[in-house]
Amino acid sequence: MGTDGFAKWTRRFEDERERRRVQGDPDWGQGATLHPAVWAGIQRFQVGEDGDGANLVGKADQAGDADYGRAVRLFVAEEQNHARLLARLLAAGGLPTLTGHWSDTVFVRLRRLMGLRLELLVLMIAEVVALRYYRALRDGTDDALTSDVAGRILSDEERHVPFHCERLHASLAELPRATRRPVLALWRLLLLAVTLVVAADHGPALRRLGLGRMRFVRDVTASSRAVVSAVLAPRPDAWASTAEPPRR
């Protein structure tokens, strides 16, 4: 992957940063009212969005592409902004943030085991699951503030996935051709396992958002096919439209 490709992503992240600055924050003063199960889910996802991203940034710098390193820093800043938005949403509902959650601890440890390729593959599992969760949170509640926050985060995540797909395409191209599809098949199996755990853990919240456990699993599994296609032959501008199911 040439430098120009990630310079393009850097510009996209910078454009979005400026757009957010002009748009400003949601109206926190309106408050938020949600079922306790939905609040519990938001607390857990807020933990997952929080973090300094230092490990990922360090590996990105080692990849030797300065534009990619800059783009990763902008990606991390967006993830940190997601954590801030969710923390403010919880505060608007009178709830605290969590200091940690076992699922986040597992993901962080897995991501740090090896190099950039494995880190991105594990990170992509969290990103793909998050896409469906934030879509459910945006569409499945009548609370205006929650829908606003979830929609903002979802818009960012729909850009993050093709960004990572493009880098994974370059990374997998370094492997023998015969191993690339098996690697992605294993990734899909791990994604399925994680999705089943998330569906079980967040079942009550998903039901409150109008999305049953099995529908959640089916939708995430379906979107994983689009991810694999994008990694094998990147089409970053087309990914979101092909991966997102019709809005309820």
JSON list of C-alpha atoms in Angstrom, two decimals:
[
{"chain": "A", "resi": 1, "resn": "MET", "atom": "CA", "xyz": [0.00, 0.00, 0.00]},
{"chain": "A", "resi": 2, "resn": "GLY", "atom": "CA", "xyz": [1.52, 3.26, -1.09]},
{"chain": "A", "resi": 3, "resn": "THR", "atom": "CA", "xyz": [1.87, 6.34, 1.02]},
{"chain": "A", "resi": 4, "resn": "ASP", "atom": "CA", "xyz": [-0.68, 8.24, -1.08]},
{"chain": "A", "resi": 5, "resn": "GLY", "atom": "CA", "xyz": [-3.43, 5.84, 0.03]},
{"chain": "A", "resi": 6, "resn": "PHE", "atom": "CA", "xyz": [-3.04, 6.69, 3.69]},
{"chain": "A", "resi": 7, "resn": "ALA", "atom": "CA", "xyz": [-2.49, 10.38, 3.03]},
{"chain": "A", "resi": 8, "resn": "LYS", "atom": "CA", "xyz": [-6.03, 10.23, 1.63]},
{"chain": "A", "resi": 9, "resn": "TRP", "atom": "CA", "xyz": [-7.25, 8.69, 4.89]},
{"chain": "A", "resi": 10, "resn": "THR", "atom": "CA", "xyz": [-5.44, 11.33, 6.90]},
{"chain": "A", "resi": 11, "resn": "ARG", "atom": "CA", "xyz": [-7.32, 14.03, 4.98]},
{"chain": "A", "resi": 12, "resn": "ARG", "atom": "CA", "xyz": [-10.62, 12.25, 5.60]},
{"chain": "A", "resi": 13, "resn": "PHE", "atom": "CA", "xyz": [-9.98, 12.06, 9.33]},
{"chain": "A", "resi": 14, "resn": "GLU", "atom": "CA", "xyz": [-8.95, 15.72, 9.41]},
{"chain": "A", "resi": 15, "resn": "ASP", "atom": "CA", "xyz": [-12.06, 16.76, 7.45]},
{"chain": "A", "resi": 16, "resn": "GLU", "atom": "CA", "xyz": [-14.23, 14.88, 9.93]},
{"chain": "A", "resi": 17, "resn": "ARG", "atom": "CA", "xyz": [-12.43, 16.49, 12.86]},
{"chain": "A", "resi": 18, "resn": "GLU", "atom": "CA", "xyz": [-13.23, 19.92, 11.42]},
{"chain": "A", "resi": 19, "resn": "ARG", "atom": "CA", "xyz": [-16.83, 18.93, 10.75]},
{"chain": "A", "resi": 20, "resn": "ARG", "atom": "CA", "xyz": [-17.25, 17.83, 14.37]},
{"chain": "A", "resi": 21, "resn": "ARG", "atom": "CA", "xyz": [-15.73, 21.09, 15.59]},
{"chain": "A", "resi": 22, "resn": "VAL", "atom": "CA", "xyz": [-18.24, 23.10, 13.56]},
{"chain": "A", "resi": 23, "resn": "GLN", "atom": "CA", "xyz": [-21.15, 20.85, 14.54]},
{"chain": "A", "resi": 24, "resn": "GLY", "atom": "CA", "xyz": [-20.42, 21.00, 18.25]},
{"chain": "A", "resi": 25, "resn": "ASP", "atom": "CA", "xyz": [-21.63, 18.62, 20.94]},
{"chain": "A", "resi": 26, "resn": "PRO", "atom": "CA", "xyz": [-25.13, 17.21, 21.39]},
{"chain": "A", "resi": 27, "resn": "ASP", "atom": "CA", "xyz": [-27.50, 19.09, 23.68]},
{"chain": "A", "resi": 28, "resn": "TRP", "atom": "CA", "xyz": [-26.55, 17.37, 26.93]},
{"chain": "A", "resi": 29, "resn": "GLY", "atom": "CA", "xyz": [-29.02, 19.50, 28.87]},
{"chain": "A", "resi": 30, "resn": "GLN", "atom": "CA", "xyz": [-32.01, 17.59, 27.50]},
{"chain": "A", "resi": 31, "resn": "GLY", "atom": "CA", "xyz": [-31.02, 14.56, 29.58]},
{"chain": "A", "resi": 32, "resn": "ALA", "atom": "CA", "xyz": [-31.59, 10.91, 28.69]},
{"chain": "A", "resi": 33, "resn": "THR", "atom": "CA", "xyz": [-34.01, 8.24, 29.88]},
{"chain": "A", "resi": 34, "resn": "LEU", "atom": "CA", "xyz": [-33.39, 4.58, 29.06]},
{"chain": "A", "resi": 35, "resn": "HIS", "atom": "CA", "xyz": [-34.15, 1.13, 30.44]},
{"chain": "A", "resi": 36, "resn": "PRO", "atom": "CA", "xyz": [-31.54, -0.06, 32.97]},
{"chain": "A", "resi": 37, "resn": "ALA", "atom": "CA", "xyz": [-30.48, -2.91, 30.64]},
{"chain": "A", "resi": 38, "resn": "VAL", "atom": "CA", "xyz": [-29.69, -0.41, 27.87]},
{"chain": "A", "resi": 39, "resn": "TRP", "atom": "CA", "xyz": [-27.74, 1.77, 30.27]},
{"chain": "A", "resi": 40, "resn": "ALA", "atom": "CA", "xyz": [-25.71, -1.27, 31.34]},
{"chain": "A", "resi": 41, "resn": "GLY", "atom": "CA", "xyz": [-24.80, -1.98, 27.73]},
{"chain": "A", "resi": 42, "resn": "ILE", "atom": "CA", "xyz": [-23.71, 1.60, 27.16]},
{"chain": "A", "resi": 43, "resn": "GLN", "atom": "CA", "xyz": [-21.50, 1.45, 30.23]},
{"chain": "A", "resi": 44, "resn": "ARG", "atom": "CA", "xyz": [-19.72, -1.64, 28.88]},
{"chain": "A", "resi": 45, "resn": "PHE", "atom": "CA", "xyz": [-19.22, -0.18, 25.41]},
{"chain": "A", "resi": 46, "resn": "GLN", "atom": "CA", "xyz": [-17.91, 3.04, 26.93]},
{"chain": "A", "resi": 47, "resn": "VAL", "atom": "CA", "xyz": [-15.13, 1.05, 28.61]},
{"chain": "A", "resi": 48, "resn": "GLY", "atom": "CA", "xyz": [-14.26, -0.53, 25.26]},
{"chain": "A", "resi": 49, "resn": "GLU", "atom": "CA", "xyz": [-13.99, 2.86, 23.54]},
{"chain": "A", "resi": 50, "resn": "ASP", "atom": "CA", "xyz": [-11.71, 4.27, 26.23]},
{"chain": "A", "resi": 51, "resn": "GLY", "atom": "CA", "xyz": [-7.92, 3.98, 26.07]},
{"chain": "A", "resi": 52, "resn": "ASP", "atom": "CA", "xyz": [-4.85, 5.86, 24.89]},
{"chain": "A", "resi": 53, "resn": "GLY", "atom": "CA", "xyz": [-4.14, 3.67, 21.85]},
{"chain": "A", "resi": 54, "resn": "ALA", "atom": "CA", "xyz": [-0.39, 3.85, 22.51]},
{"chain": "A", "resi": 55, "resn": "ASN", "atom": "CA", "xyz": [0.23, 0.22, 21.57]},
{"chain": "A", "resi": 56, "resn": "LEU", "atom": "CA", "xyz": [-1.50, 0.56, 18.21]},
{"chain": "A", "resi": 57, "resn": "VAL", "atom": "CA", "xyz": [0.23, 3.87, 17.48]},
{"chain": "A", "resi": 58, "resn": "GLY", "atom": "CA", "xyz": [3.62, 2.34, 18.25]},
{"chain": "A", "resi": 59, "resn": "LYS", "atom": "CA", "xyz": [3.03, -0.58, 15.88]},
{"chain": "A", "resi": 60, "resn": "ALA", "atom": "CA", "xyz": [1.73, 1.79, 13.19]},
{"chain": "A", "resi": 61, "resn": "ASP", "atom": "CA", "xyz": [4.93, 3.85, 13.45]},
{"chain": "A", "resi": 62, "resn": "GLN", "atom": "CA", "xyz": [7.00, 0.69, 13.10]},
{"chain": "A", "resi": 63, "resn": "ALA", "atom": "CA", "xyz": [5.21, -0.08, 9.82]},
{"chain": "A", "resi": 64, "resn": "GLY", "atom": "CA", "xyz": [7.31, 2.65, 8.24]},
{"chain": "A", "resi": 65, "resn": "ASP", "atom": "CA", "xyz": [4.54, 4.72, 6.61]},
{"chain": "A", "resi": 66, "resn": "ALA", "atom": "CA", "xyz": [4.36, 8.19, 8.16]},
{"chain": "A", "resi": 67, "resn": "ASP", "atom": "CA", "xyz": [0.94, 8.90, 6.63]},
{"chain": "A", "resi": 68, "resn": "TYR", "atom": "CA", "xyz": [-0.45, 5.69, 8.08]},
{"chain": "A", "resi": 69, "resn": "GLY", "atom": "CA", "xyz": [0.95, 6.63, 11.47]},
{"chain": "A", "resi": 70, "resn": "ARG", "atom": "CA", "xyz": [-0.78, 10.01, 11.32]},
{"chain": "A", "resi": 71, "resn": "ALA", "atom": "CA", "xyz": [-4.05, 8.41, 10.22]},
{"chain": "A", "resi": 72, "resn": "VAL", "atom": "CA", "xyz": [-3.89, 5.94, 13.13]},
{"chain": "A", "resi": 73, "resn": "ARG", "atom": "CA", "xyz": [-3.41, 8.80, 15.60]},
{"chain": "A", "resi": 74, "resn": "LEU", "atom": "CA", "xyz": [-6.52, 10.49, 14.19]},
{"chain": "A", "resi": 75, "resn": "PHE", "atom": "CA", "xyz": [-8.41, 7.20, 14.43]},
{"chain": "A", "resi": 76, "resn": "VAL", "atom": "CA", "xyz": [-7.41, 6.83, 18.09]},
{"chain": "A", "resi": 77, "resn": "ALA", "atom": "CA", "xyz": [-8.56, 10.41, 18.75]},
{"chain": "A", "resi": 78, "resn": "GLU", "atom": "CA", "xyz": [-11.98, 9.55, 17.31]},
{"chain": "A", "resi": 79, "resn": "GLU", "atom": "CA", "xyz": [-12.24, 6.48, 19.52]},
{"chain": "A", "resi": 80, "resn": "GLN", "atom": "CA", "xyz": [-11.37, 8.60, 22.53]},
{"chain": "A", "resi": 81, "resn": "ASN", "atom": "CA", "xyz": [-14.07, 11.05, 21.48]},
{"chain": "A", "resi": 82, "resn": "HIS", "atom": "CA", "xyz": [-16.54, 8.13, 21.41]},
{"chain": "A", "resi": 83, "resn": "ALA", "atom": "CA", "xyz": [-15.60, 7.30, 24.99]},
{"chain": "A", "resi": 84, "resn": "ARG", "atom": "CA", "xyz": [-16.14, 10.96, 25.92]},
{"chain": "A", "resi": 85, "resn": "LEU", "atom": "CA", "xyz": [-19.54, 11.11, 24.20]},
{"chain": "A", "resi": 86, "resn": "LEU", "atom": "CA", "xyz": [-20.72, 7.93, 25.91]},
{"chain": "A", "resi": 87, "resn": "ALA", "atom": "CA", "xyz": [-19.47, 9.17, 29.28]},
{"chain": "A", "resi": 88, "resn": "ARG", "atom": "CA", "xyz": [-21.39, 12.41, 28.79]},
{"chain": "A", "resi": 89, "resn": "LEU", "atom": "CA", "xyz": [-24.48, 10.43, 27.75]},
{"chain": "A", "resi": 90, "resn": "LEU", "atom": "CA", "xyz": [-24.24, 8.34, 30.91]},
{"chain": "A", "resi": 91, "resn": "ALA", "atom": "CA", "xyz": [-23.86, 11.51, 32.97]},
{"chain": "A", "resi": 92, "resn": "ALA", "atom": "CA", "xyz": [-26.95, 12.95, 31.27]},
{"chain": "A", "resi": 93, "resn": "GLY", "atom": "CA", "xyz": [-28.84, 9.91, 32.53]},
{"chain": "A", "resi": 94, "resn": "GLY", "atom": "CA", "xyz": [-27.32, 10.13, 36.00]},
{"chain": "A", "resi": 95, "resn": "LEU", "atom": "CA", "xyz": [-25.12, 7.05, 35.64]},
{"chain": "A", "resi": 96, "resn": "PRO", "atom": "CA", "xyz": [-21.38, 6.60, 36.25]},
{"chain": "A", "resi": 97, "resn": "THR", "atom": "CA", "xyz": [-18.83, 5.07, 33.93]},
{"chain": "A", "resi": 98, "resn": "LEU", "atom": "CA", "xyz": [-17.29, 1.69, 34.77]},
{"chain": "A", "resi": 99, "resn": "THR", "atom": "CA", "xyz": [-13.64, 1.38, 35.76]},
{"chain": "A", "resi": 100, "resn": "GLY", "atom": "CA", "xyz": [-13.27, -1.76, 33.63]},
{"chain": "A", "resi": 101, "resn": "HIS", "atom": "CA", "xyz": [-14.95, -4.84, 32.16]},
{"chain": "A", "resi": 102, "resn": "TRP", "atom": "CA", "xyz": [-13.63, -8.35, 31.57]},
{"chain": "A", "resi": 103, "resn": "SER", "atom": "CA", "xyz": [-14.43, -8.29, 27.85]},
{"chain": "A", "resi": 104, "resn": "ASP", "atom": "CA", "xyz": [-12.31, -5.19, 27.28]},
{"chain": "A", "resi": 105, "resn": "THR", "atom": "CA", "xyz": [-9.44, -6.72, 29.24]},
{"chain": "A", "resi": 106, "resn": "VAL", "atom": "CA", "xyz": [-9.50, -9.84, 27.04]},
{"chain": "A", "resi": 107, "resn": "PHE", "atom": "CA", "xyz": [-9.52, -7.80, 23.83]},
{"chain": "A", "resi": 108, "resn": "VAL", "atom": "CA", "xyz": [-6.66, -5.58, 24.92]},
{"chain": "A", "resi": 109, "resn": "ARG", "atom": "CA", "xyz": [-4.50, -8.56, 25.89]},
{"chain": "A", "resi": 110, "resn": "LEU", "atom": "CA", "xyz": [-5.21, -10.33, 22.59]},
{"chain": "A", "resi": 111, "resn": "ARG", "atom": "CA", "xyz": [-4.39, -7.23, 20.58]},
{"chain": "A", "resi": 112, "resn": "ARG", "atom": "CA", "xyz": [-1.02, -6.85, 22.29]},
{"chain": "A", "resi": 113, "resn": "LEU", "atom": "CA", "xyz": [0.12, -10.44, 21.76]},
{"chain": "A", "resi": 114, "resn": "MET", "atom": "CA", "xyz": [1.83, -9.98, 18.39]},
{"chain": "A", "resi": 115, "resn": "GLY", "atom": "CA", "xyz": [2.33, -7.46, 15.60]},
{"chain": "A", "resi": 116, "resn": "LEU", "atom": "CA", "xyz": [0.19, -4.96, 13.76]},
{"chain": "A", "resi": 117, "resn": "ARG", "atom": "CA", "xyz": [-1.60, -7.55, 11.63]},
{"chain": "A", "resi": 118, "resn": "LEU", "atom": "CA", "xyz": [-2.98, -9.47, 14.62]},
{"chain": "A", "resi": 119, "resn": "GLU", "atom": "CA", "xyz": [-3.80, -6.26, 16.46]},
{"chain": "A", "resi": 120, "resn": "LEU", "atom": "CA", "xyz": [-5.89, -5.04, 13.52]},
{"chain": "A", "resi": 121, "resn": "LEU", "atom": "CA", "xyz": [-7.64, -8.39, 13.07]},
{"chain": "A", "resi": 122, "resn": "VAL", "atom": "CA", "xyz": [-8.68, -8.40, 16.73]},
{"chain": "A", "resi": 123, "resn": "LEU", "atom": "CA", "xyz": [-9.59, -4.71, 16.61]},
{"chain": "A", "resi": 124, "resn": "MET", "atom": "CA", "xyz": [-11.76, -5.36, 13.56]},
{"chain": "A", "resi": 125, "resn": "ILE", "atom": "CA", "xyz": [-13.83, -7.86, 15.54]},
{"chain": "A", "resi": 126, "resn": "ALA", "atom": "CA", "xyz": [-14.70, -5.14, 18.05]},
{"chain": "A", "resi": 127, "resn": "GLU", "atom": "CA", "xyz": [-15.39, -2.64, 15.24]},
{"chain": "A", "resi": 128, "resn": "VAL", "atom": "CA", "xyz": [-17.75, -4.93, 13.31]},
{"chain": "A", "resi": 129, "resn": "VAL", "atom": "CA", "xyz": [-19.70, -5.85, 16.45]},
{"chain": "A", "resi": 130, "resn": "ALA", "atom": "CA", "xyz": [-19.87, -2.16, 17.38]},
{"chain": "A", "resi": 131, "resn": "LEU", "atom": "CA", "xyz": [-21.35, -1.27, 13.99]},
{"chain": "A", "resi": 132, "resn": "ARG", "atom": "CA", "xyz": [-24.44, -3.38, 14.65]},
{"chain": "A", "resi": 133, "resn": "TYR", "atom": "CA", "xyz": [-24.71, -2.33, 18.28]},
{"chain": "A", "resi": 134, "resn": "TYR", "atom": "CA", "xyz": [-24.61, 1.40, 17.58]},
{"chain": "A", "resi": 135, "resn": "ARG", "atom": "CA", "xyz": [-27.08, 0.99, 14.73]},
{"chain": "A", "resi": 136, "resn": "ALA", "atom": "CA", "xyz": [-29.46, -0.73, 17.14]},
{"chain": "A", "resi": 137, "resn": "LEU", "atom": "CA", "xyz": [-28.89, 2.00, 19.73]},
{"chain": "A", "resi": 138, "resn": "ARG", "atom": "CA", "xyz": [-29.52, 4.72, 17.14]},
{"chain": "A", "resi": 139, "resn": "ASP", "atom": "CA", "xyz": [-32.69, 3.16, 15.73]},
{"chain": "A", "resi": 140, "resn": "GLY", "atom": "CA", "xyz": [-34.11, 1.30, 18.70]},
{"chain": "A", "resi": 141, "resn": "THR", "atom": "CA", "xyz": [-34.81, 4.05, 21.22]},
{"chain": "A", "resi": 142, "resn": "ASP", "atom": "CA", "xyz": [-37.12, 7.04, 21.37]},
{"chain": "A", "resi": 143, "resn": "ASP", "atom": "CA", "xyz": [-34.60, 8.98, 23.44]},
{"chain": "A", "resi": 144, "resn": "ALA", "atom": "CA", "xyz": [-33.37, 11.84, 21.23]},
{"chain": "A", "resi": 145, "resn": "LEU", "atom": "CA", "xyz": [-30.02, 12.36, 22.94]},
{"chain": "A", "resi": 146, "resn": "THR", "atom": "CA", "xyz": [-29.13, 8.66, 22.81]},
{"chain": "A", "resi": 147, "resn": "SER", "atom": "CA", "xyz": [-30.05, 8.43, 19.13]},
{"chain": "A", "resi": 148, "resn": "ASP", "atom": "CA", "xyz": [-27.94, 11.50, 18.39]},
{"chain": "A", "resi": 149, "resn": "VAL", "atom": "CA", "xyz": [-24.86, 10.16, 20.21]},
{"chain": "A", "resi": 150, "resn": "ALA", "atom": "CA", "xyz": [-25.20, 6.67, 18.69]},
{"chain": "A", "resi": 151, "resn": "GLY", "atom": "CA", "xyz": [-25.63, 8.12, 15.20]},
{"chain": "A", "resi": 152, "resn": "ARG", "atom": "CA", "xyz": [-22.47, 10.19, 15.53]},
{"chain": "A", "resi": 153, "resn": "ILE", "atom": "CA", "xyz": [-20.43, 7.22, 16.68]},
{"chain": "A", "resi": 154, "resn": "LEU", "atom": "CA", "xyz": [-21.90, 4.96, 14.00]},
{"chain": "A", "resi": 155, "resn": "SER", "atom": "CA", "xyz": [-20.93, 7.44, 11.30]},
{"chain": "A", "resi": 156, "resn": "ASP", "atom": "CA", "xyz": [-17.32, 7.29, 12.49]},
{"chain": "A", "resi": 157, "resn": "GLU", "atom": "CA", "xyz": [-17.30, 3.50, 12.77]},
{"chain": "A", "resi": 158, "resn": "GLU", "atom": "CA", "xyz": [-18.54, 3.15, 9.19]},
{"chain": "A", "resi": 159, "resn": "ARG", "atom": "CA", "xyz": [-15.37, 4.99, 8.17]},
{"chain": "A", "resi": 160, "resn": "HIS", "atom": "CA", "xyz": [-13.08, 3.09, 10.53]},
{"chain": "A", "resi": 161, "resn": "VAL", "atom": "CA", "xyz": [-13.88, -0.33, 9.10]},
{"chain": "A", "resi": 162, "resn": "PRO", "atom": "CA", "xyz": [-12.79, 0.38, 5.49]},
{"chain": "A", "resi": 163, "resn": "PHE", "atom": "CA", "xyz": [-9.72, 2.20, 6.84]},
{"chain": "A", "resi": 164, "resn": "HIS", "atom": "CA", "xyz": [-8.62, -0.93, 8.67]},
{"chain": "A", "resi": 165, "resn": "CYS", "atom": "CA", "xyz": [-9.62, -3.12, 5.71]},
{"chain": "A", "resi": 166, "resn": "GLU", "atom": "CA", "xyz": [-7.25, -1.20, 3.49]},
{"chain": "A", "resi": 167, "resn": "ARG", "atom": "CA", "xyz": [-4.32, -1.68, 5.86]},
{"chain": "A", "resi": 168, "resn": "LEU", "atom": "CA", "xyz": [-5.17, -5.35, 6.37]},
{"chain": "A", "resi": 169, "resn": "HIS", "atom": "CA", "xyz": [-5.20, -5.83, 2.60]},
{"chain": "A", "resi": 170, "resn": "ALA", "atom": "CA", "xyz": [-1.61, -4.59, 2.47]},
{"chain": "A", "resi": 171, "resn": "SER", "atom": "CA", "xyz": [-0.65, -6.71, 5.48]},
{"chain": "A", "resi": 172, "resn": "LEU", "atom": "CA", "xyz": [-2.20, -9.95, 4.21]},
{"chain": "A", "resi": 173, "resn": "ALA", "atom": "CA", "xyz": [-0.57, -9.37, 0.82]},
{"chain": "A", "resi": 174, "resn": "GLU", "atom": "CA", "xyz": [2.72, -10.11, 2.58]},
{"chain": "A", "resi": 175, "resn": "LEU", "atom": "CA", "xyz": [1.51, -13.66, 3.31]},
{"chain": "A", "resi": 176, "resn": "PRO", "atom": "CA", "xyz": [1.52, -16.53, 0.79]},
{"chain": "A", "resi": 177, "resn": "ARG", "atom": "CA", "xyz": [-1.63, -16.32, -1.35]},
{"chain": "A", "resi": 178, "resn": "ALA", "atom": "CA", "xyz": [-2.83, -19.75, -0.22]},
{"chain": "A", "resi": 179, "resn": "THR", "atom": "CA", "xyz": [-2.94, -18.65, 3.44]},
{"chain": "A", "resi": 180, "resn": "ARG", "atom": "CA", "xyz": [-4.96, -15.44, 3.06]},
{"chain": "A", "resi": 181, "resn": "ARG", "atom": "CA", "xyz": [-8.46, -16.90, 2.85]},
{"chain": "A", "resi": 182, "resn": "PRO", "atom": "CA", "xyz": [-7.82, -19.41, 5.67]},
{"chain": "A", "resi": 183, "resn": "VAL", "atom": "CA", "xyz": [-6.65, -16.54, 7.90]},
{"chain": "A", "resi": 184, "resn": "LEU", "atom": "CA", "xyz": [-9.85, -14.63, 7.17]},
{"chain": "A", "resi": 185, "resn": "ALA", "atom": "CA", "xyz": [-11.96, -17.77, 7.68]},
{"chain": "A", "resi": 186, "resn": "LEU", "atom": "CA", "xyz": [-10.42, -18.13, 11.15]},
{"chain": "A", "resi": 187, "resn": "TRP", "atom": "CA", "xyz": [-11.10, -14.46, 11.76]},
{"chain": "A", "resi": 188, "resn": "ARG", "atom": "CA", "xyz": [-14.78, -14.99, 10.91]},
{"chain": "A", "resi": 189, "resn": "LEU", "atom": "CA", "xyz": [-14.97, -17.93, 13.31]},
{"chain": "A", "resi": 190, "resn": "LEU", "atom": "CA", "xyz": [-13.50, -15.82, 16.11]},
{"chain": "A", "resi": 191, "resn": "LEU", "atom": "CA", "xyz": [-15.88, -13.00, 15.24]},
{"chain": "A", "resi": 192, "resn": "LEU", "atom": "CA", "xyz": [-18.81, -15.44, 15.46]},
{"chain": "A", "resi": 193, "resn": "ALA", "atom": "CA", "xyz": [-17.66, -16.64, 18.88]},
{"chain": "A", "resi": 194, "resn": "VAL", "atom": "CA", "xyz": [-17.31, -13.09, 20.17]},
{"chain": "A", "resi": 195, "resn": "THR", "atom": "CA", "xyz": [-20.67, -12.10, 18.71]},
{"chain": "A", "resi": 196, "resn": "LEU", "atom": "CA", "xyz": [-22.37, -14.99, 20.48]},
{"chain": "A", "resi": 197, "resn": "VAL", "atom": "CA", "xyz": [-20.82, -13.88, 23.78]},
{"chain": "A", "resi": 198, "resn": "VAL", "atom": "CA", "xyz": [-21.90, -10.26, 23.20]},
{"chain": "A", "resi": 199, "resn": "ALA", "atom": "CA", "xyz": [-25.42, -11.39, 22.26]},
{"chain": "A", "resi": 200, "resn": "ALA", "atom": "CA", "xyz": [-25.70, -13.42, 25.45]},
{"chain": "A", "resi": 201, "resn": "ASP", "atom": "CA", "xyz": [-24.23, -10.65, 27.61]},
{"chain": "A", "resi": 202, "resn": "HIS", "atom": "CA", "xyz": [-26.33, -7.86, 26.07]},
{"chain": "A", "resi": 203, "resn": "GLY", "atom": "CA", "xyz": [-29.47, -9.88, 25.37]},
{"chain": "A", "resi": 204, "resn": "PRO", "atom": "CA", "xyz": [-31.85, -7.84, 27.59]},
{"chain": "A", "resi": 205, "resn": "ALA", "atom": "CA", "xyz": [-30.57, -4.56, 26.12]},
{"chain": "A", "resi": 206, "resn": "LEU", "atom": "CA", "xyz": [-30.84, -5.84, 22.55]},
{"chain": "A", "resi": 207, "resn": "ARG", "atom": "CA", "xyz": [-34.44, -6.89, 23.15]},
{"chain": "A", "resi": 208, "resn": "ARG", "atom": "CA", "xyz": [-35.25, -3.43, 24.51]},
{"chain": "A", "resi": 209, "resn": "LEU", "atom": "CA", "xyz": [-33.76, -1.99, 21.33]},
{"chain": "A", "resi": 210, "resn": "GLY", "atom": "CA", "xyz": [-35.98, -4.18, 19.17]},
{"chain": "A", "resi": 211, "resn": "LEU", "atom": "CA", "xyz": [-33.22, -6.56, 18.14]},
{"chain": "A", "resi": 212, "resn": "GLY", "atom": "CA", "xyz": [-33.17, -10.16, 19.34]},
{"chain": "A", "resi": 213, "resn": "ARG", "atom": "CA", "xyz": [-30.03, -12.08, 20.08]},
{"chain": "A", "resi": 214, "resn": "MET", "atom": "CA", "xyz": [-30.15, -14.25, 16.95]},
{"chain": "A", "resi": 215, "resn": "ARG", "atom": "CA", "xyz": [-30.94, -11.32, 14.67]},
{"chain": "A", "resi": 216, "resn": "PHE", "atom": "CA", "xyz": [-27.92, -9.53, 16.09]},
{"chain": "A", "resi": 217, "resn": "VAL", "atom": "CA", "xyz": [-25.71, -12.56, 15.41]},
{"chain": "A", "resi": 218, "resn": "ARG", "atom": "CA", "xyz": [-27.06, -12.98, 11.87]},
{"chain": "A", "resi": 219, "resn": "ASP", "atom": "CA", "xyz": [-26.52, -9.32, 11.02]},
{"chain": "A", "resi": 220, "resn": "VAL", "atom": "CA", "xyz": [-22.94, -9.27, 12.32]},
{"chain": "A", "resi": 221, "resn": "THR", "atom": "CA", "xyz": [-22.17, -12.52, 10.48]},
{"chain": "A", "resi": 222, "resn": "ALA", "atom": "CA", "xyz": [-23.58, -11.09, 7.26]},
{"chain": "A", "resi": 223, "resn": "SER", "atom": "CA", "xyz": [-21.50, -7.92, 7.54]},
{"chain": "A", "resi": 224, "resn": "SER", "atom": "CA", "xyz": [-18.36, -10.00, 8.07]},
{"chain": "A", "resi": 225, "resn": "ARG", "atom": "CA", "xyz": [-18.65, -11.23, 4.49]},
{"chain": "A", "resi": 226, "resn": "ALA", "atom": "CA", "xyz": [-18.39, -7.66, 3.27]},
{"chain": "A", "resi": 227, "resn": "VAL", "atom": "CA", "xyz": [-15.33, -7.13, 5.46]},
{"chain": "A", "resi": 228, "resn": "VAL", "atom": "CA", "xyz": [-13.57, -10.16, 3.98]},
{"chain": "A", "resi": 229, "resn": "SER", "atom": "CA", "xyz": [-14.34, -8.95, 0.46]},
{"chain": "A", "resi": 230, "resn": "ALA", "atom": "CA", "xyz": [-13.01, -5.49, 1.32]},
{"chain": "A", "resi": 231, "resn": "VAL", "atom": "CA", "xyz": [-9.80, -6.91, 2.77]},
{"chain": "A", "resi": 232, "resn": "LEU", "atom": "CA", "xyz": [-9.16, -9.09, -0.27]},
{"chain": "A", "resi": 233, "resn": "ALA", "atom": "CA", "xyz": [-10.00, -6.30, -2.74]},
{"chain": "A", "resi": 234, "resn": "PRO", "atom": "CA", "xyz": [-10.43, -2.93, -0.97]},
{"chain": "A", "resi": 235, "resn": "ARG", "atom": "CA", "xyz": [-13.31, -0.71, -2.06]},
{"chain": "A", "resi": 236, "resn": "PRO", "atom": "CA", "xyz": [-13.43, 1.73, 0.87]},
{"chain": "A", "resi": 237, "resn": "ASP", "atom": "CA", "xyz": [-16.00, 4.07, -0.69]},
{"chain": "A", "resi": 238, "resn": "ALA", "atom": "CA", "xyz": [-18.45, 1.23, -1.32]},
{"chain": "A", "resi": 239, "resn": "TRP", "atom": "CA", "xyz": [-18.10, -0.75, 1.91]},
{"chain": "A", "resi": 240, "resn": "ALA", "atom": "CA", "xyz": [-20.71, 0.94, 4.11]},
{"chain": "A", "resi": 241, "resn": "SER", "atom": "CA", "xyz": [-23.49, 0.78, 1.54]},
{"chain": "A", "resi": 242, "resn": "THR", "atom": "CA", "xyz": [-22.94, -2.95, 0.95]},
{"chain": "A", "resi": 243, "resn": "ALA", "atom": "CA", "xyz": [-22.44, -3.90, 4.59]},
{"chain": "A", "resi": 244, "resn": "GLU", "atom": "CA", "xyz": [-25.34, -2.11, 6.28]},
{"chain": "A", "resi": 245, "resn": "PRO", "atom": "CA", "xyz": [-28.69, -3.88, 6.30]},
{"chain": "A", "resi": 246, "resn": "PRO", "atom": "CA", "xyz": [-31.80, -1.81, 5.57]},
{"chain": "A", "resi": 247, "resn": "ARG", "atom": "CA", "xyz": [-32.61, 0.59, 8.37]},
{"chain": "A", "resi": 248, "resn": "ARG", "atom": "CA", "xyz": [-35.56, -0.54, 10.46]}
]
